[in-house]
Amino acid sequence: MKRRRSIVTSGPRARSPYAGEPRLGLRAPRNRAGGVPGTPGAPETTAGTPAPGRAAGSGPSGYARVPGGAPSPVTGSNGMPVAGPVPGIAGAAVDLSVDLAPKRPGGLVLQNPVLVASGTFGYGIEYGEVVDVQRLGAICCKGTTLKPRAGNPPPRVTETPGGMLNSIGLQNPGVDAVIERYAPLWAGWQVPVLVNVAGESIDDYVGVAQRLDGVPGVAGIELNISCPNVGKGGLQFAVDRDAAAAVTAAVRRATDLPLLVKLSPNVTDIRPIARAIEDAGADAITAINTLSGIAIDRGTGRPLLGNVYGGLSGPAIRPVGLRIVYEVAQVVSIPVVAIGGISTLDDALDYLAAGAIAVQVGTAIFADPEVPLRLVDELRAYCAARGLSSHLPLVGTALPARPGRPSAKGVEYRP
């Protein structure tokens, strides 16, 4: 297989509008002390020095925070001040670019670290008249399988407190149709598109990856391994270390495309699975996929969703996502991309502190499609207010000097 060239998506950045009333579920960005970042009284932290126990430049976690900026607020997504420029650093001078495949020749360089999650943004064209999709860091398209899938029986979606349950069932036209219908459009875009790949066997995954390899417009693959492995009685690839490593290694051999692997939160200890995926050749890890749940139809007393089980997403899963990103970032050296309940700058900052180098916005898009672009603008303003030329010094500041024990060790029940 031939070496692929670098996928770079730099270009002019327009400022997104901050108009309209606050949307349901979106809150004002707050700093750790409860204040608005960049305003008087915001606490300061250690300036520009490596975090304890980590050398500068040692990886995404080898940084510490820098002082808060001068009180020159910029209006944020809900009319609240977010941050403002400080002398020497203008918003336009902040470089938010990030490489999600630094160990792969050519890499996968995005213009900013805000992606849209698979299943929430279609194939990108559906939102073209609503937002400027070219300003996104990347698009993860709908889950794609080797053959067309009709999806699960309805009802497929229901709202829950703090989120939603979905049971779409990977409805899609199949990889050949995706290549024919959408790849030619993606090839003319500035924003890279990552194809989310799913399957029921290793051969399925490999078949999709082989078809995508070398297709203009396909910038990379995000492997959805939260699928039943028919060869192991339906056990999900994502919950078994050996199965997760095997499918990752097989896809790695099948393609030169940058490869991201998406973790399931439905496991006891995520760390050995993450390590196995890295060892098998993944370029980056995305975390997390949805949590398994059900809803009850109180009129019938039976499960509401046609498939009984659905995936829980939205703000309710953010603490779980933070915990898994925090644990994974301690044991792998490849980039971690965070997903789970992100709708505000504060949510994104929490994930960066926990070790993520980029974030994906998902369920929040259904309430307000402009959320991802607002996060780009607000993150740039936040960095400028603190004299940062990049968001990378914010990454990993919450991580310990050495890997700690996993949450599975019963820390909730200390005697």
Coordinates of C-alpha atoms in Angstrom, one line a residue, residues 13-405:
R13 CA -11.6 31.1 10.0
A14 CA -14.8 33.1 10.1
R15 CA -16.3 34.1 13.4
S16 CA -19.6 32.4 14.2
P17 CA -22.6 34.4 15.2
Y18 CA -23.5 34.6 18.9
A19 CA -27.2 35.6 18.3
G20 CA -30.4 34.4 19.8
E21 CA -31.6 33.2 23.2
P22 CA -29.8 30.5 25.3
R23 CA -30.8 27.0 24.2
L24 CA -32.2 24.4 26.5
G25 CA -29.5 22.4 28.3
L26 CA -26.6 24.9 27.5
R27 CA -25.1 26.7 30.4
A28 CA -22.6 29.5 30.9
P29 CA -19.0 28.4 30.8
R30 CA -17.6 28.4 34.3
N31 CA -14.1 28.0 35.6
R32 CA -13.1 25.6 38.4
A33 CA -13.9 28.2 41.1
G34 CA -17.4 28.8 39.6
G35 CA -16.5 32.1 38.0
V36 CA -16.6 33.0 34.3
P37 CA -13.2 32.5 32.7
G38 CA -11.3 35.6 31.9
T39 CA -13.2 37.8 34.4
P40 CA -12.0 39.5 37.6
G41 CA -11.6 37.1 40.5
A42 CA -10.8 34.1 38.3
P43 CA -8.2 32.1 40.2
E44 CA -4.7 31.8 38.7
T45 CA -2.6 28.7 38.4
T46 CA 1.0 27.8 37.8
A47 CA 2.3 29.6 34.7
G48 CA 3.8 27.8 31.8
T49 CA 5.6 25.0 33.7
P50 CA 5.4 21.2 33.3
A51 CA 3.0 19.5 35.5
P52 CA 4.5 17.7 38.5
G53 CA 6.4 14.6 37.5
R54 CA 6.2 15.3 33.7
A55 CA 8.8 16.9 31.5
A56 CA 7.8 19.7 29.2
G57 CA 7.0 18.3 25.7
S58 CA 6.7 14.8 27.1
G59 CA 3.3 14.3 25.6
P60 CA -0.2 15.8 25.7
S61 CA -0.2 15.6 29.5
G62 CA 3.1 17.3 30.1
Y63 CA 1.8 20.8 30.7
A64 CA 0.3 22.9 33.5
R65 CA -2.1 25.8 33.4
V66 CA -1.1 29.4 33.0
P67 CA -2.5 32.6 34.7
G68 CA -6.0 33.8 33.9
G69 CA -6.2 36.7 31.5
A70 CA -7.2 40.3 31.8
P71 CA -10.9 41.1 32.2
S72 CA -11.7 41.9 28.6
P73 CA -14.8 39.7 28.0
V74 CA -16.1 38.3 24.8
T75 CA -19.7 37.3 24.5
G76 CA -20.2 33.6 24.6
S77 CA -22.8 31.1 23.4
N78 CA -25.5 32.3 25.8
G79 CA -24.6 36.0 26.2
M80 CA -22.3 35.5 29.1
P81 CA -18.7 36.8 29.0
V82 CA -16.2 34.0 28.2
A83 CA -12.8 35.4 27.7
G84 CA -10.9 38.3 26.1
P85 CA -7.6 39.0 24.5
V86 CA -4.5 39.9 26.6
P87 CA -1.6 42.0 25.3
G88 CA 0.6 40.0 22.9
I89 CA -1.9 37.3 22.0
A90 CA -4.8 38.1 19.7
G91 CA -7.5 35.5 19.0
A92 CA -6.4 35.1 15.4
A93 CA -2.9 34.2 16.6
V94 CA -4.1 31.2 18.6
D95 CA -3.3 28.0 16.7
L96 CA -5.8 25.3 17.5
S97 CA -4.5 22.8 15.0
V98 CA -4.0 19.2 16.2
D99 CA -2.6 16.0 14.8
L100 CA -4.7 12.9 15.5
A101 CA -2.2 10.5 13.9
P102 CA 1.3 11.8 14.9
K103 CA 2.9 8.4 14.6
R104 CA 1.6 7.8 11.0
P105 CA 3.5 9.2 8.0
G106 CA 1.6 12.3 6.9
G107 CA -0.6 12.4 10.1
L108 CA -4.1 13.7 10.3
V109 CA -3.8 17.4 11.0
L110 CA -7.1 19.2 11.8
Q111 CA -7.5 23.0 11.9
N112 CA -9.1 22.8 15.4
P113 CA -9.9 20.2 18.0
V114 CA -13.7 20.3 17.7
L115 CA -15.2 17.4 15.8
V116 CA -18.8 16.3 15.3
A117 CA -19.7 12.8 16.5
S118 CA -20.9 10.0 14.3
G119 CA -24.7 9.6 14.1
T120 CA -25.4 13.2 15.0
F121 CA -24.3 15.0 11.8
G122 CA -25.3 12.7 9.0
Y123 CA -22.8 12.8 6.2
G124 CA -22.1 16.5 6.6
I125 CA -24.3 17.7 3.8
E126 CA -27.5 17.7 5.9
Y127 CA -26.2 20.7 8.0
G128 CA -24.6 22.6 5.1
E129 CA -27.3 25.3 5.0
V130 CA -27.4 25.7 8.8
V131 CA -23.7 26.0 9.8
D132 CA -20.3 26.5 8.0
V133 CA -19.2 22.9 8.1
Q134 CA -15.8 23.8 6.7
R135 CA -14.9 25.5 10.0
L136 CA -15.2 22.2 11.9
G137 CA -12.2 20.2 13.0
A138 CA -13.5 17.1 11.3
I139 CA -16.8 15.3 10.6
C140 CA -17.4 11.7 11.7
C141 CA -20.1 10.4 9.4
K142 CA -22.8 7.9 10.2
G143 CA -21.9 4.4 11.0
T144 CA -21.1 2.5 7.7
T145 CA -21.2 -1.2 7.2
L146 CA -20.2 -3.6 4.4
K147 CA -23.8 -4.2 3.3
P148 CA -26.9 -1.9 3.6
R149 CA -28.8 -2.0 6.9
A150 CA -32.4 -1.2 7.5
G151 CA -31.8 -0.5 11.1
N152 CA -33.9 -1.4 14.2
P153 CA -37.7 -1.5 14.4
P154 CA -39.3 1.7 15.8
P155 CA -39.6 3.4 18.2
R156 CA -35.9 4.2 17.9
V157 CA -35.4 7.4 20.0
T158 CA -36.7 8.7 23.3
E159 CA -35.7 11.6 25.5
T160 CA -34.4 10.9 29.1
P161 CA -33.5 13.3 31.9
G162 CA -30.2 14.8 30.9
G163 CA -30.0 13.0 27.6
M164 CA -31.5 10.6 25.1
L165 CA -31.7 6.9 24.3
N166 CA -31.3 5.9 20.7
S167 CA -31.6 2.5 19.0
I168 CA -31.1 3.4 15.3
G169 CA -29.4 0.1 14.6
L170 CA -26.8 1.4 12.2
Q171 CA -29.2 2.2 9.4
N172 CA -27.0 3.0 6.3
P173 CA -26.8 2.4 2.6
G174 CA -23.6 0.4 2.8
V175 CA -20.0 1.3 2.1
D176 CA -20.3 1.2 -1.7
A177 CA -23.2 3.6 -1.7
V178 CA -21.4 5.9 0.7
I179 CA -18.3 6.0 -1.6
E180 CA -20.5 6.7 -4.6
R181 CA -22.8 9.3 -3.1
Y182 CA -20.7 11.2 -0.6
A183 CA -17.0 10.8 -1.2
P184 CA -16.9 13.0 -4.3
L185 CA -18.5 15.8 -2.3
W186 CA -16.1 15.3 0.6
A187 CA -13.1 15.4 -1.8
G188 CA -13.9 19.1 -2.5
W189 CA -14.2 20.1 1.2
Q190 CA -11.6 21.7 3.4
V191 CA -12.9 19.8 6.5
P192 CA -11.8 16.2 6.7
V193 CA -14.4 13.4 6.9
L194 CA -13.7 10.3 9.0
V195 CA -15.9 7.3 8.1
N196 CA -17.3 5.5 11.1
V197 CA -17.0 1.8 10.4
A198 CA -19.0 -1.0 12.0
G199 CA -19.4 -4.7 11.4
E200 CA -20.4 -8.1 12.8
S201 CA -17.1 -9.9 12.1
I202 CA -13.5 -9.0 11.5
D203 CA -14.0 -9.7 7.8
D204 CA -16.8 -7.1 7.7
Y205 CA -14.5 -4.4 9.2
V206 CA -11.7 -5.3 6.9
G207 CA -13.9 -5.3 3.9
V208 CA -15.2 -1.8 4.6
A209 CA -11.6 -0.5 5.3
Q210 CA -10.3 -2.0 2.1
R211 CA -13.0 -0.3 0.0
L212 CA -12.3 3.1 1.7
D213 CA -8.6 2.9 1.4
G214 CA -7.3 5.5 -1.1
V215 CA -10.8 6.9 -1.8
P216 CA -10.5 10.7 -2.4
G217 CA -12.5 12.5 0.3
V218 CA -12.0 9.9 3.0
A219 CA -9.6 11.3 5.5
G220 CA -9.6 8.4 8.0
I221 CA -11.5 5.7 9.8
E222 CA -13.2 5.7 13.2
L223 CA -13.7 2.1 14.2
N224 CA -17.0 1.5 16.1
I225 CA -16.2 -1.7 17.9
S226 CA -19.3 -1.6 20.1
C227 CA -20.9 -4.2 17.7
P228 CA -21.7 -7.9 18.4
N229 CA -19.0 -10.3 17.3
V230 CA -20.9 -13.2 15.7
G231 CA -17.8 -15.4 16.0
K232 CA -18.0 -15.1 19.8
G233 CA -21.7 -15.6 20.5
G234 CA -22.5 -11.9 20.0
L235 CA -20.1 -10.5 22.6
Q236 CA -19.1 -7.0 21.6
F237 CA -15.6 -6.5 20.3
A238 CA -15.2 -3.5 22.6
V239 CA -15.7 -5.4 25.9
D240 CA -13.1 -8.0 25.2
R241 CA -9.4 -7.0 25.1
D242 CA -8.3 -9.7 22.7
A243 CA -11.2 -9.2 20.3
A244 CA -10.7 -5.4 20.3
A245 CA -7.0 -5.9 19.5
A246 CA -7.7 -8.4 16.8
V247 CA -10.2 -6.2 14.9
T248 CA -7.9 -3.2 15.3
A249 CA -4.9 -5.1 14.0
A250 CA -6.8 -6.5 11.0
V251 CA -8.0 -3.1 9.9
R252 CA -4.6 -1.6 10.4
R253 CA -3.2 -4.2 8.0
A254 CA -5.9 -3.4 5.5
T255 CA -5.5 0.3 5.1
D256 CA -3.0 3.2 5.3
L257 CA -5.8 5.6 6.4
P258 CA -5.4 7.2 9.9
L259 CA -7.3 4.9 12.3
L260 CA -9.2 6.0 15.4
V261 CA -10.9 3.3 17.6
K262 CA -14.0 4.2 19.6
L263 CA -14.2 2.7 23.1
S264 CA -17.3 1.4 24.9
P265 CA -17.9 2.6 28.5
N266 CA -19.7 -0.7 29.3
V267 CA -16.7 -2.4 30.8
T268 CA -15.2 -2.9 34.2
D269 CA -11.7 -1.7 33.5
I270 CA -11.0 0.2 30.3
R271 CA -7.3 0.4 30.6
P272 CA -6.1 -3.0 29.3
I273 CA -8.5 -2.6 26.4
A274 CA -7.1 0.8 25.5
R275 CA -3.5 -0.5 25.8
A276 CA -4.3 -3.5 23.6
I277 CA -5.8 -1.2 20.9
E278 CA -2.8 1.0 20.9
D279 CA -0.4 -2.0 20.6
A280 CA -2.5 -3.2 17.7
G281 CA -1.8 -0.1 15.7
A282 CA -4.5 2.5 16.4
D283 CA -3.4 6.1 15.7
A284 CA -5.9 7.5 18.3
I285 CA -8.6 6.5 20.7
T286 CA -12.1 8.1 20.9
A287 CA -14.0 7.8 24.1
I288 CA -16.8 7.2 24.8
N289 CA -19.5 5.5 22.9
T290 CA -23.0 5.4 24.5
L291 CA -24.0 3.6 27.7
S292 CA -26.5 0.8 27.4
G293 CA -30.0 1.5 28.8
I294 CA -33.7 1.0 28.4
A295 CA -36.9 3.0 28.8
I296 CA -40.3 1.8 29.9
D297 CA -43.6 2.7 28.2
R298 CA -45.8 3.4 31.2
G299 CA -48.9 3.0 29.1
T300 CA -48.1 -0.6 28.3
G301 CA -45.6 -1.4 31.1
R302 CA -43.2 -2.8 28.5
P303 CA -39.9 -1.6 27.0
L304 CA -40.5 1.5 24.9
L305 CA -37.8 1.1 22.2
G306 CA -38.5 -1.4 19.5
N307 CA -35.1 -3.0 20.1
V308 CA -35.6 -2.9 23.9
Y309 CA -32.0 -1.6 24.5
G310 CA -30.7 1.8 23.4
G311 CA -27.6 3.9 23.8
L312 CA -27.7 6.7 26.4
S313 CA -26.0 10.0 25.4
G314 CA -26.0 13.6 26.4
P315 CA -25.0 15.5 29.6
A316 CA -26.0 12.6 31.9
I317 CA -23.0 10.5 30.7
R318 CA -20.4 13.3 30.9
P319 CA -19.0 12.2 34.3
V320 CA -18.5 8.7 33.0
G321 CA -16.8 10.0 29.8
L322 CA -14.5 12.1 31.9
R323 CA -13.6 9.2 34.1
I324 CA -12.8 6.9 31.1
V325 CA -10.8 9.6 29.3
Y326 CA -8.9 10.3 32.6
E327 CA -8.0 6.6 32.9
V328 CA -7.2 6.0 29.3
A329 CA -4.9 9.0 29.0
Q330 CA -2.8 7.7 31.8
V331 CA -1.9 4.4 30.0
V332 CA -1.6 5.3 26.3
S333 CA 0.7 7.5 24.3
I334 CA -1.6 8.1 21.3
P335 CA -4.1 11.0 21.2
V336 CA -7.4 10.6 23.0
V337 CA -10.5 12.3 21.5
A338 CA -13.3 12.8 24.1
I339 CA -17.0 12.3 23.5
G340 CA -19.9 12.4 26.0
G341 CA -22.2 15.2 27.0
I342 CA -20.2 18.1 25.6
S343 CA -22.2 21.3 25.0
T344 CA -20.2 24.2 26.5
L345 CA -16.7 25.5 26.7
D346 CA -16.5 24.3 30.3
D347 CA -17.3 20.7 29.3
A348 CA -14.5 20.8 26.7
L349 CA -12.0 22.3 29.1
D350 CA -12.8 19.5 31.6
Y351 CA -12.1 16.8 29.0
L352 CA -8.9 18.6 27.9
A353 CA -7.7 18.6 31.6
A354 CA -8.5 14.9 31.8
G355 CA -6.1 14.2 29.0
A356 CA -8.1 14.6 25.7
I357 CA -6.4 16.4 22.9
A358 CA -9.7 17.0 21.0
V359 CA -13.4 16.7 21.6
Q360 CA -16.5 15.5 19.7
V361 CA -19.9 17.2 20.0
G362 CA -22.9 14.9 19.6
T363 CA -26.3 15.0 21.2
A364 CA -26.1 18.8 21.8
I365 CA -26.2 19.3 18.0
F366 CA -29.8 18.2 18.0
A367 CA -30.7 21.1 20.2
D368 CA -28.4 23.6 18.6
P369 CA -26.3 22.8 15.5
E370 CA -24.1 25.8 16.1
V371 CA -22.6 24.4 19.3
P372 CA -19.4 23.0 17.7
L373 CA -18.5 26.2 16.0
R374 CA -19.2 28.3 19.1
L375 CA -16.8 26.0 21.0
V376 CA -14.1 26.7 18.5
D377 CA -14.5 30.5 18.9
E378 CA -14.8 30.3 22.7
L379 CA -11.7 28.0 23.0
R380 CA -9.7 30.4 20.9
A381 CA -10.8 33.4 23.0
Y382 CA -10.1 31.5 26.2
C383 CA -6.6 30.7 25.1
A384 CA -5.9 34.3 24.0
A385 CA -7.1 35.6 27.3
R386 CA -4.5 33.5 29.1
G387 CA -1.6 34.3 26.8
L388 CA -1.7 30.9 25.2
S389 CA -0.8 30.4 21.5
S390 CA -2.4 26.9 21.5
H391 CA -4.8 24.8 23.5
L392 CA -2.3 22.1 24.1
P393 CA -1.0 23.5 27.4
L394 CA -4.5 22.8 28.8
V395 CA -4.3 19.1 28.0
G396 CA -3.7 16.7 30.8
T397 CA -3.4 19.1 33.7
A398 CA -5.7 16.9 35.9
L399 CA -3.6 13.7 35.4
P400 CA -1.5 12.3 38.2
A401 CA 2.3 12.1 37.8
R402 CA 2.0 8.3 37.6
P403 CA -0.9 6.1 36.6
G404 CA -3.3 5.6 39.5
R405 CA -5.5 2.6 40.2

